[in-house]
Amino acid sequence: MKTLVVFPNKELLYAASTLGGEVAALVFSQKEAEAVSGKAHKILVAEVDPRLPDAAAEAVAKAAAGYDLVLMPSTKNAKTVGGLAAQKLGVELLVDVLSMRAEGGVLTAERYVFGNKAVATVQVSLPAVVTVAPGRFQGEPPAVQSAVEKLALAPTSRLKIVAVEEKSRGAVRLEEAEIIVSVGRGFKKKEDLQMAFELAKVLGGQVGCSRPIAADLKWLPEEHWVGLSGKKVKPKLYLAIGISGQPQHIAGILDSRIIAAINNDPSAPIFQNADYGVVEDLYKIVPILINKISKLKGG
Amino acid sequence: MKIAVLIKTALDTGQLRVRDTVVVEETPLKISDIDRNAVEEAVKLKGKDKAYGVTVLKWGPLQKKVQEAENVLREALAMGLDEAYLVADEKLLNASHIATAKAIAAVVKKVGADLVLAGEATVDNYTGQIPARVAAELGWPVITYARELKVEGGRVVARRDLEDHVEVVEAPLPAVVSVTREINQPRIPTLLAIRAAMKKPINRLTLADLGISVEPKISAAYKPLVIQRKKIVIKDGTPEEKAEKLIQYLRQEGVI
Ligand SMILES: Cc1cc2nc3c(=O)[nH]c(=O)nc-3n(C[C@H](O)[C@H](O)[C@H](O)COP(=O)(O)OP(=O)(O)OC[C@H]3O[C@@H](n4cnc5c(N)ncnc54)[C@H](O)[C@@H]3O)c2cc1C
Ligand SMILES: Nc1ncnc2c1ncn2[C@@H]1O[C@H](COP(=O)(O)O)[C@@H](O)[C@H]1O
């Protein structure tokens, strides 16, 4: 088995090592090469701008020669690079893979499909390209000797990046949060979200939200957005307040250990997807929860 | 500007038919949500030229699903597309993504286009790979995840919505662009437009018509996800009592 990891990070290098055999990493600068030194048998350095999907895909397609599997993170840019490279190579691309196993030239992988209402077990022949769902491969890549090589390449891109605008990024790291208090359209005004922030604070958690809160109402920056098209989270407690529980929202919280919900509509679908549900007006119960929990924590 | 819009006739995930596995054959098709945004953008941008829809049917059985796919395409025609191409071939059912992209690219080459518009990802598969694959097949530049789009002087300028930042990117036409749901508000067709759409052509094509052959199929099994939650609902008592009860449960679970 020979695996090429593109945009390498600890998780991907570990995932590659679980397949056995040789692991190579494709990086786009000398600095990145240093960062993965000792974690891959071979490090290929392509001096192209990885933000340009066509240039990056050219590098991937060239570097992939002789490898059974190309592994990438499940970021938007990597998926674009993966699609381009896979079509060039005439191979399959599986994205957001939860688990995988390679045997006899065949890759068997699992991924969520149909709005995360089903798990597909997919078999494709190798070589193939895979993007790995975050948080699925946790471990240390073994220490190895690294040989560094330059990838000779005259990449061409027809894209021009005119400007880059950073999105406001607070201290929110929902993917890593242990407790998430999440808000939906049950909140009537932006100011009322303050209650959720207070509850999150006394619980030592962070605030998440449904799509309309971030995308339509823009009450919170997008980094708070949970769901199929937002963040996939895996806290020990996910507390959904004023969220109806549409499948696209549930898709982001499947890996939560405990899901609790507050909604004043007893028929809200969120109750079918929660461990503990409370049928109550959030405006009545949230202040009480803040009060009781802060007392509990000795505050 | 002549525009091709890629429309996935996707499985309606709100109406999945489920037994031991997901019964794809019995699950109805619908337009993949974000493709509505692509249709809307095409109708806005096409000017005096034509915009047409392209669908490669991926789910069988062929005869039954062709009928459903035509109904789905009528919706896009009612939104303002001029014409639609439906590639329906036994060999494309459950086919690899390589084949889907080849078939789409073959239609675009046959009909011609200055711009291909697609959704960022499909509701049934959510992979976001087809736009890039089609671009690779056509040899055109691709811009994915566009939340704003302008065409000026033979170039397309888009705001690409990535995880941590927005990139303003430029590419020469012809190009492939995938759009997000934030790019516009898809129109709801009027009754008149729906009636007019009944008269617009839906051209059916096979692989033979396109003169291409395709790779093997994907082998996949779809197991419904059984969500095993405790579903304990606290309904009775004062808000005070309910809050107390919830806290008790969460402490028992050791999560607070
Ligand atoms: C392709 C696609 C992708 C999508 N991706 C996502 C995604 O990533 N994330 C996401 O969240 N959504 C996503 N959606 C949208 C999703 O379908 C729903 O529209 C959305 O999740 C609904 O948000 P909500 O629950 O906040 O609002 P609503 O559905 O309006 O629910 C509000 C809830 O609040 C309750 N409520 C009202 N007042 C009170 C009160 N005083 N006290 C307590 N409860 C109250 C109501 O009973 C209701 O259940 C996507 C949709 C599509 C088509
Ligand atoms: N079978 C198909 N026929 C036509 N267009 C498709 C098809 N599959 C995907 N697309 C287009 O590609 C976009 C992304 O799809 P995907 O890569 O499958 O997530 C969709 O929103 C469509 O615009």
XYZ file of C-alpha atoms and ligand atoms in Angstrom:
631
model
C 0.000 0.000 0.000
C 1.335 3.430 -0.958
C -0.568 6.467 0.265
C -0.062 10.088 -0.690
C -1.324 12.671 1.804
C -2.097 16.119 0.397
C -2.446 19.139 2.718
C -1.050 16.881 5.472
C -2.055 17.236 9.102
C -1.713 14.918 12.072
C -5.086 13.284 11.503
C -4.452 12.504 7.831
C -0.942 11.210 8.446
C -2.299 8.958 11.170
C -5.138 7.766 8.904
C -2.590 6.962 6.203
C -0.406 5.038 8.657
C -3.351 2.798 9.650
C -3.463 1.486 6.089
C 0.110 0.222 6.350
C 2.892 0.616 3.822
C 4.538 3.751 2.541
C 3.214 7.189 3.383
C 4.202 10.250 1.379
C 3.141 13.854 1.924
C 2.626 16.504 -0.725
C 3.211 20.022 0.587
C 3.267 23.400 -1.070
C 6.125 25.164 0.701
C 9.420 24.505 2.415
C 7.896 25.534 5.716
C 5.172 22.898 5.472
C 7.818 20.338 4.546
C 9.596 21.046 7.821
C 6.360 20.679 9.756
C 5.810 17.107 8.546
C 9.424 16.058 8.716
C 9.691 12.707 10.533
C 6.027 11.877 9.940
C 6.111 10.618 6.331
C 8.562 8.421 4.446
C 8.699 10.830 1.591
C 7.918 14.535 1.422
C 7.196 16.018 -1.979
C 7.436 19.788 -2.241
C 5.505 21.504 -5.036
C 6.059 25.221 -5.154
C 2.631 26.295 -6.316
C -0.092 28.357 -4.681
C -2.413 25.742 -3.147
C -5.269 28.238 -3.055
C -5.509 27.868 -6.825
C -7.347 24.563 -7.263
C -6.229 24.013 -10.857
C -2.538 24.491 -10.051
C -2.788 22.348 -6.912
C -4.641 19.615 -8.836
C -1.902 19.540 -11.436
C 0.618 18.938 -8.665
C -1.564 16.244 -7.098
C -2.109 14.437 -10.397
C 1.613 14.436 -11.057
C 2.605 13.385 -7.528
C -0.052 10.632 -7.412
C 1.695 8.482 -10.025
C 2.492 5.136 -8.424
C 0.324 5.688 -5.332
C -2.707 3.552 -4.459
C -4.533 6.212 -2.513
C -4.532 9.999 -2.237
C -5.799 11.309 1.113
C -6.965 14.868 1.705
C -8.835 16.852 4.359
C -12.556 17.498 3.793
C -12.213 21.230 3.251
C -13.984 23.014 0.403
C -10.772 23.814 -1.409
C -9.418 20.286 -0.997
C -12.659 18.827 -2.377
C -12.306 21.067 -5.413
C -8.680 20.044 -5.887
C -9.730 16.422 -5.365
C -12.465 16.610 -8.005
C -10.113 18.094 -10.573
C -7.309 15.648 -9.842
C -9.618 12.619 -9.737
C -11.103 13.406 -13.141
C -7.643 13.950 -14.614
C -6.518 10.614 -13.176
C -9.767 8.867 -14.133
C -10.342 7.648 -10.592
C -13.116 7.788 -8.006
C -13.271 10.460 -5.287
C -14.985 9.725 -1.999
C -15.514 12.709 0.284
C -16.150 12.979 4.039
C -15.137 9.388 4.649
C -15.817 8.096 8.171
C -13.823 4.872 8.001
C -11.852 2.985 5.380
C -10.057 -0.248 4.685
C -7.940 -1.262 1.703
C -7.717 -4.881 0.626
C -6.850 -6.591 -2.632
C -6.894 -3.400 -4.683
C -10.296 -2.385 -3.365
C -11.082 0.432 -0.954
C -14.121 -0.056 1.255
C -15.229 3.155 2.899
C -18.185 4.450 4.862
C -19.776 7.872 4.536
C -23.049 9.529 5.450
C -25.445 10.065 2.559
C -29.017 11.191 1.865
C -28.873 14.195 4.185
C -27.017 12.093 6.767
C -30.013 9.774 7.083
C -28.090 6.745 5.864
C -24.587 5.325 5.898
C -23.231 4.194 2.556
C -20.660 1.452 2.422
C -18.907 2.123 -0.848
C -16.401 -0.037 -2.661
C -14.145 1.436 -5.307
C -11.087 0.032 -6.970
C -7.707 1.573 -6.237
C -6.177 3.967 -7.093
C -8.669 6.440 -5.631
C -8.857 9.826 -3.931
C -10.433 10.185 -0.490
C -11.186 13.168 1.718
C -11.439 12.248 5.380
C -14.193 13.544 7.693
C -12.658 15.516 10.564
C -12.358 13.890 13.977
C -12.491 10.295 12.770
C -8.848 9.320 12.879
C -7.343 10.236 16.195
C -3.847 9.060 16.901
C -0.174 9.783 16.500
C 1.479 9.093 13.177
C 4.546 6.896 13.790
C 7.981 8.521 13.622
C 9.851 7.664 10.425
C 12.791 8.861 8.353
C 11.735 11.436 5.783
C 13.280 11.916 2.381
C 12.489 15.324 0.887
C 12.073 15.729 -2.847
C 11.141 18.661 -5.055
C 8.300 18.077 -7.477
C 9.380 19.584 -10.797
C 6.386 21.394 -12.164
C 5.493 24.386 -14.261
C 1.969 24.885 -13.033
C -0.429 27.067 -14.876
C -3.513 28.603 -13.350
C -6.219 30.473 -15.121
C -7.530 31.801 -11.840
C -6.499 35.038 -10.245
C -7.099 35.728 -6.587
C -8.010 39.393 -6.475
C -8.597 39.719 -2.741
C -8.926 37.678 0.415
C -11.297 38.774 3.144
C -10.913 37.136 6.516
C -14.178 36.110 8.124
C -14.614 37.381 11.624
C -13.216 34.603 13.717
C -13.751 34.828 17.411
C -12.699 32.241 19.918
C -15.325 29.864 18.574
C -14.095 26.370 17.863
C -17.304 24.399 17.799
C -15.675 21.225 16.505
C -13.692 21.013 19.720
C -16.385 22.165 22.151
C -17.470 19.763 24.891
C -20.719 21.582 25.534
C -22.698 23.475 22.925
C -25.749 25.620 23.584
C -27.338 26.060 20.203
C -29.932 28.627 19.182
C -32.612 28.634 16.487
C -35.427 30.745 15.203
C -37.328 30.276 18.451
C -35.393 33.365 19.570
C -37.350 36.453 18.608
C -34.624 39.114 18.611
C -30.895 39.214 18.247
C -30.519 40.701 21.739
C -32.233 37.653 23.228
C -29.312 35.445 22.174
C -27.535 36.976 25.161
C -29.414 34.437 27.289
C -27.848 31.581 25.356
C -24.380 33.082 25.737
C -24.944 33.356 29.464
C -26.134 29.766 29.702
C -23.132 28.627 27.654
C -20.865 30.570 29.978
C -22.168 28.992 33.160
C -21.936 25.569 31.516
C -18.422 26.247 30.241
C -19.553 25.736 26.659
C -19.852 27.538 23.352
C -22.785 28.819 21.332
C -23.904 27.211 18.105
C -26.857 28.018 15.872
C -29.145 26.799 13.099
C -28.627 27.971 9.552
C -31.246 30.746 9.484
C -29.641 32.467 12.490
C -26.317 32.765 10.658
C -27.230 32.726 6.976
C -30.564 34.537 6.774
C -30.823 36.706 9.882
C -27.049 37.115 10.244
C -27.404 37.415 14.010
C -24.264 35.347 14.509
C -21.156 34.872 12.354
C -21.071 31.695 10.267
C -18.527 30.026 12.518
C -21.471 29.265 14.856
C -23.535 27.496 12.181
C -24.143 23.783 12.774
C -25.491 21.253 10.291
C -25.138 19.652 6.916
C -23.768 22.797 5.337
C -22.278 24.109 8.578
C -20.071 22.627 11.285
C -20.241 18.946 12.243
C -19.887 18.808 16.001
C -19.350 16.077 18.587
C -19.790 17.553 22.062
C -20.726 15.531 25.114
C -23.768 17.788 25.477
C -25.644 19.516 22.669
C -28.476 21.666 23.982
C -30.753 22.852 21.174
C -32.964 25.788 22.126
C -35.745 26.964 19.817
C -34.495 24.712 17.026
C -37.119 22.645 15.187
C -34.733 19.809 14.315
C -34.865 19.591 10.519
C -32.759 16.773 9.055
C -30.161 19.233 7.725
C -29.582 20.499 11.248
C -29.541 17.013 12.789
C -26.939 16.057 10.176
C -24.395 18.182 12.027
C -24.982 16.783 15.517
C -25.165 13.019 14.963
C -21.958 12.385 16.859
C -23.034 14.252 20.003
C -23.060 12.079 23.111
C -26.181 13.593 24.670
C -28.662 15.797 22.871
C -31.097 17.893 24.903
C -33.728 20.190 23.474
C -35.997 22.992 24.574
C -38.956 23.787 22.355
C -42.487 24.984 23.102
C -44.003 22.800 20.381
C -44.458 19.218 21.630
C -44.545 17.962 18.043
C -41.198 19.529 17.041
C -39.043 16.888 15.311
C -36.086 17.750 17.543
C -37.715 15.682 20.321
C -37.418 12.551 18.146
C -33.704 13.206 17.855
C -32.974 14.116 21.453
C -32.204 12.199 24.625
C -33.902 14.756 26.835
C -36.513 17.194 25.678
C -38.328 19.932 27.549
C -41.598 21.297 26.209
C -41.471 24.882 27.418
C -41.151 28.487 26.332
C -37.446 29.162 26.126
C -37.995 32.677 27.492
C -39.314 31.174 30.708
C -36.936 28.270 31.225
C -33.550 29.554 30.059
C -33.226 32.225 32.793
C -34.113 29.575 35.388
C -31.463 27.214 33.983
C -28.816 29.951 34.087
C -29.689 30.646 37.665
C -29.774 27.038 38.844
C -26.667 25.925 37.018
C -24.583 28.858 38.180
C -25.604 28.043 41.768
C -24.716 24.406 41.165
C -21.268 25.402 39.982
C -20.854 27.444 43.119
C -21.149 30.767 41.286
C -24.529 34.681 -22.693
C -25.332 31.033 -23.244
C -25.506 29.124 -20.001
C -25.726 25.450 -19.098
C -27.131 24.739 -15.640
C -26.335 21.387 -14.053
C -29.385 20.010 -12.321
C -29.255 16.881 -10.245
C -32.521 15.030 -10.107
C -31.729 13.898 -6.601
C -33.341 11.478 -4.186
C -35.809 13.333 -1.992
C -34.142 12.752 1.363
C -37.308 13.924 3.107
C -39.156 10.965 1.613
C -36.629 8.131 1.816
C -38.255 4.726 1.549
C -36.580 2.578 4.134
C -36.680 -1.111 4.909
C -33.480 -2.958 5.896
C -31.718 -0.720 3.451
C -32.766 2.475 1.726
C -34.988 1.509 -1.201
C -33.678 3.874 -3.833
C -36.054 2.533 -6.477
C -39.087 3.636 -4.477
C -37.739 6.972 -3.255
C -39.035 9.906 -5.317
C -36.787 12.396 -7.069
C -36.685 16.134 -6.569
C -34.486 18.992 -7.730
C -31.357 19.158 -5.588
C -32.071 22.300 -3.524
C -28.980 24.340 -4.295
C -29.442 23.763 -8.035
C -32.445 26.087 -7.778
C -29.981 28.834 -6.907
C -27.928 27.916 -9.973
C -31.066 28.097 -12.150
C -31.993 31.476 -10.661
C -28.508 32.855 -11.321
C -28.617 31.574 -14.914
C -31.976 33.209 -15.576
C -30.579 36.491 -14.245
C -27.361 36.318 -16.257
C -28.453 34.896 -19.597
C -29.664 38.162 -21.094
C -31.028 37.632 -24.602
C -29.279 34.300 -24.980
C -30.477 30.867 -23.896
C -30.026 28.965 -20.683
C -30.575 25.230 -20.635
C -30.611 22.568 -17.970
C -28.547 19.358 -18.056
C -29.367 16.282 -16.002
C -27.692 12.916 -15.919
C -30.070 10.429 -14.384
C -28.261 8.445 -11.676
C -31.050 6.543 -9.959
C -33.137 3.711 -11.400
C -35.306 2.020 -12.449
C -34.878 3.863 -15.705
C -38.437 4.135 -17.015
C -40.017 5.196 -13.749
C -37.307 7.687 -12.864
C -37.211 9.241 -16.339
C -40.803 10.276 -15.786
C -40.010 11.806 -12.410
C -36.896 13.515 -13.762
C -38.946 15.157 -16.505
C -41.304 16.566 -13.901
C -38.337 17.905 -11.961
C -36.940 19.521 -15.088
C -40.329 21.159 -15.790
C -39.864 23.014 -12.505
C -36.536 24.421 -13.672
C -38.075 25.327 -17.028
C -40.877 27.124 -15.200
C -38.242 29.165 -13.357
C -37.076 30.467 -16.711
C -34.736 27.994 -18.430
C -35.407 27.664 -22.157
C -34.701 24.011 -22.701
C -33.519 20.877 -20.908
C -31.345 17.864 -21.734
C -31.962 14.625 -19.896
C -29.284 11.982 -20.301
C -30.957 8.700 -19.437
C -29.122 5.454 -19.993
C -29.103 2.164 -18.123
C -25.289 2.366 -18.030
C -25.378 5.637 -16.090
C -27.503 4.353 -13.211
C -25.273 4.227 -10.110
C -22.380 5.043 -12.410
C -19.074 6.438 -11.212
C -18.643 10.206 -10.926
C -16.152 10.010 -13.766
C -18.955 8.865 -16.060
C -21.420 11.499 -14.827
C -18.909 14.256 -15.539
C -18.125 12.834 -18.984
C -21.791 12.715 -19.917
C -22.407 16.275 -18.672
C -19.342 17.582 -20.516
C -20.463 15.826 -23.699
C -23.826 17.626 -23.594
C -22.150 20.983 -22.953
C -19.809 20.413 -25.906
C -22.717 19.392 -28.105
C -24.958 22.334 -27.244
C -22.300 24.930 -26.478
C -22.043 27.309 -23.516
C -20.102 30.324 -22.288
C -20.726 29.443 -18.678
C -21.681 26.305 -16.753
C -23.486 26.866 -13.454
C -23.909 24.182 -10.788
C -24.851 23.859 -7.142
C -22.103 23.632 -4.506
C -23.242 20.121 -3.566
C -26.197 17.772 -3.960
C -28.725 17.002 -1.251
C -28.471 13.236 -1.688
C -24.716 12.823 -1.968
C -23.266 16.116 -0.794
C -19.862 15.648 -2.388
C -19.260 18.853 -4.321
C -17.075 17.120 -6.881
C -19.079 17.199 -10.113
C -18.436 20.875 -10.961
C -14.661 20.384 -10.683
C -14.827 17.142 -12.652
C -16.863 18.739 -15.430
C -14.345 21.590 -15.594
C -11.470 19.120 -15.844
C -13.290 17.260 -18.605
C -13.981 20.451 -20.570
C -10.556 21.914 -19.851
C -12.190 25.057 -18.436
C -11.341 26.917 -15.215
C -13.597 26.271 -12.216
C -14.662 28.502 -9.343
C -16.454 26.665 -6.531
C -18.634 27.908 -3.655
C -19.505 31.270 -5.233
C -21.806 33.404 -3.108
C -21.648 36.345 -5.506
C -21.065 36.352 -9.229
C -20.413 38.972 -11.885
C -19.645 38.559 -15.551
C -17.836 41.419 -17.254
C -15.649 41.686 -20.324
C -15.315 37.952 -20.948
C -14.368 37.271 -17.346
C -16.217 35.960 -14.376
C -15.526 37.424 -10.946
C -16.829 35.553 -7.917
C -16.712 35.717 -4.152
C -15.713 32.232 -3.063
C -17.074 31.313 0.337
C -14.504 29.133 2.106
C -14.377 28.014 5.733
C -12.363 30.848 7.241
C -12.273 33.456 4.532
C -13.855 34.780 1.371
C -11.739 34.846 -1.765
C -12.477 37.184 -4.637
C -11.457 35.164 -7.692
C -11.357 35.936 -11.389
C -11.347 33.564 -14.364
C -11.727 33.890 -18.112
C -14.821 32.499 -19.857
C -15.804 29.836 -20.647
C -15.797 28.610 -17.063
C -17.611 26.375 -14.587
C -18.977 27.983 -11.414
C -20.683 26.302 -8.464
C -22.904 28.481 -6.279
C -24.021 28.435 -2.640
C -27.520 28.962 -1.287
C -26.625 32.469 -0.208
C -26.101 33.730 -3.760
C -29.761 34.558 -4.404
C -33.368 33.823 -3.551
C -34.746 31.375 -6.141
C -38.002 32.568 -7.663
C -41.281 30.709 -7.246
C -42.712 30.240 -10.740
C -46.103 31.779 -11.491
C -48.962 29.629 -12.728
C -48.488 31.159 -16.150
C -44.778 30.238 -16.183
C -45.635 26.688 -15.110
C -48.043 26.387 -18.006
C -45.538 27.832 -20.455
C -42.958 25.317 -19.244
C -45.141 22.458 -20.454
C -44.369 23.537 -24.006
C -40.596 23.894 -23.593
C -38.489 21.049 -25.002
C -36.940 18.325 -22.850
C -34.452 16.505 -25.072
C -33.697 12.945 -24.118
C -30.218 11.603 -24.860
C -28.461 8.268 -24.469
C -24.734 7.573 -24.258
C -24.866 6.483 -27.894
C -26.312 9.880 -28.872
C -23.376 11.510 -27.126
C -20.893 9.092 -28.619
C -19.274 8.154 -25.333
C -18.805 5.008 -23.319
C -18.372 4.984 -19.554
C -16.528 3.317 -16.708
C -17.890 0.687 -14.347
C -20.511 1.404 -11.723
C -20.022 2.222 -8.070
C -20.864 -0.547 -5.701
C -22.644 0.807 -2.649
C -25.019 -0.353 0.071
C -27.169 2.210 1.869
C -28.051 1.449 5.446
C -30.519 3.773 7.146
C -29.054 5.499 10.136
C -31.022 4.457 13.166
C -30.854 7.276 15.610
C -30.882 5.780 19.031
C -31.748 8.593 21.321
C -33.519 8.181 24.625
C -36.374 10.505 23.609
C -37.338 11.338 27.177
C -39.650 14.348 27.052
C -40.383 16.507 30.084
C -43.859 17.945 29.609
C -45.396 18.396 33.012
C -44.850 20.860 35.813
C -43.853 24.476 36.201
C -40.872 25.857 34.251
C -38.982 25.693 37.546
C -39.741 21.974 37.977
C -38.908 21.184 34.374
C -35.566 22.948 34.643
C -34.796 21.005 37.817
C -35.689 17.726 36.093
C -33.509 18.472 33.059
C -30.534 19.365 35.245
C -31.015 16.118 37.164
C -30.946 14.063 33.978
C -27.892 15.842 32.635
C -26.051 15.354 35.918
C -26.904 11.655 35.903
C -25.388 11.471 32.442
C -22.307 13.219 33.770
C -22.353 15.877 31.077
C -22.699 18.908 33.371
C -29.322 21.914 1.262
C -29.718 22.439 2.601
C -28.747 22.573 3.586
C -29.112 23.038 4.860
N -28.131 23.101 5.813
C -28.486 23.445 7.067
C -27.494 23.452 8.109
O -26.305 23.184 7.898
N -27.901 23.781 9.368
C -29.206 24.107 9.675
O -29.498 24.368 10.843
N -30.138 24.127 8.704
C -29.815 23.812 7.412
N -30.769 23.865 6.449
C -32.095 24.475 6.788
C -33.046 23.543 7.542
O -33.794 22.804 6.599
C -34.032 24.333 8.427
O -34.674 25.309 7.641
C -33.383 25.025 9.625
O -32.544 24.129 10.334
C -34.456 25.558 10.553
O -33.874 26.364 11.572
P -34.580 26.561 12.987
O -34.812 25.254 13.620
O -33.768 27.560 13.732
O -35.930 27.309 12.594
P -37.431 26.769 12.585
O -37.561 25.559 11.774
O -38.262 27.947 12.238
O -37.707 26.344 14.088
C -37.885 27.211 15.168
C -38.352 26.389 16.350
O -38.441 27.201 17.507
C -39.560 26.819 18.254
N -39.970 27.980 19.082
C -40.568 29.120 18.685
N -40.746 29.942 19.732
C -40.248 29.317 20.815
C -40.168 29.660 22.211
N -40.613 30.841 22.677
N -39.625 28.755 23.052
C -39.166 27.562 22.593
N -39.214 27.188 21.293
C -39.752 28.060 20.416
C -40.602 26.432 17.239
O -41.546 25.532 17.795
C -39.738 25.764 16.157
O -39.662 24.364 16.351
C -30.450 23.409 5.161
C -31.408 23.284 4.170
C -31.075 22.805 2.911
C -32.157 22.645 1.895
N -26.207 13.647 -12.193
C -26.091 14.974 -12.321
N -26.662 15.629 -13.373
C -26.533 16.979 -13.521
N -25.848 17.742 -12.661
C -25.261 17.161 -11.591
C -25.356 15.757 -11.369
N -24.693 15.459 -10.224
C -24.212 16.629 -9.760
N -24.552 17.658 -10.568
C -24.216 19.100 -10.386
O -23.080 19.213 -9.564
C -23.405 19.859 -8.320
C -22.631 19.229 -7.168
O -22.942 17.850 -7.077
P -22.119 16.777 -6.228
O -20.719 16.856 -6.698
O -22.766 15.474 -6.578
O -22.304 17.159 -4.795
C -24.917 19.723 -8.218
O -25.458 20.746 -7.399
C -25.329 19.835 -9.674
O -25.348 21.177 -10.107
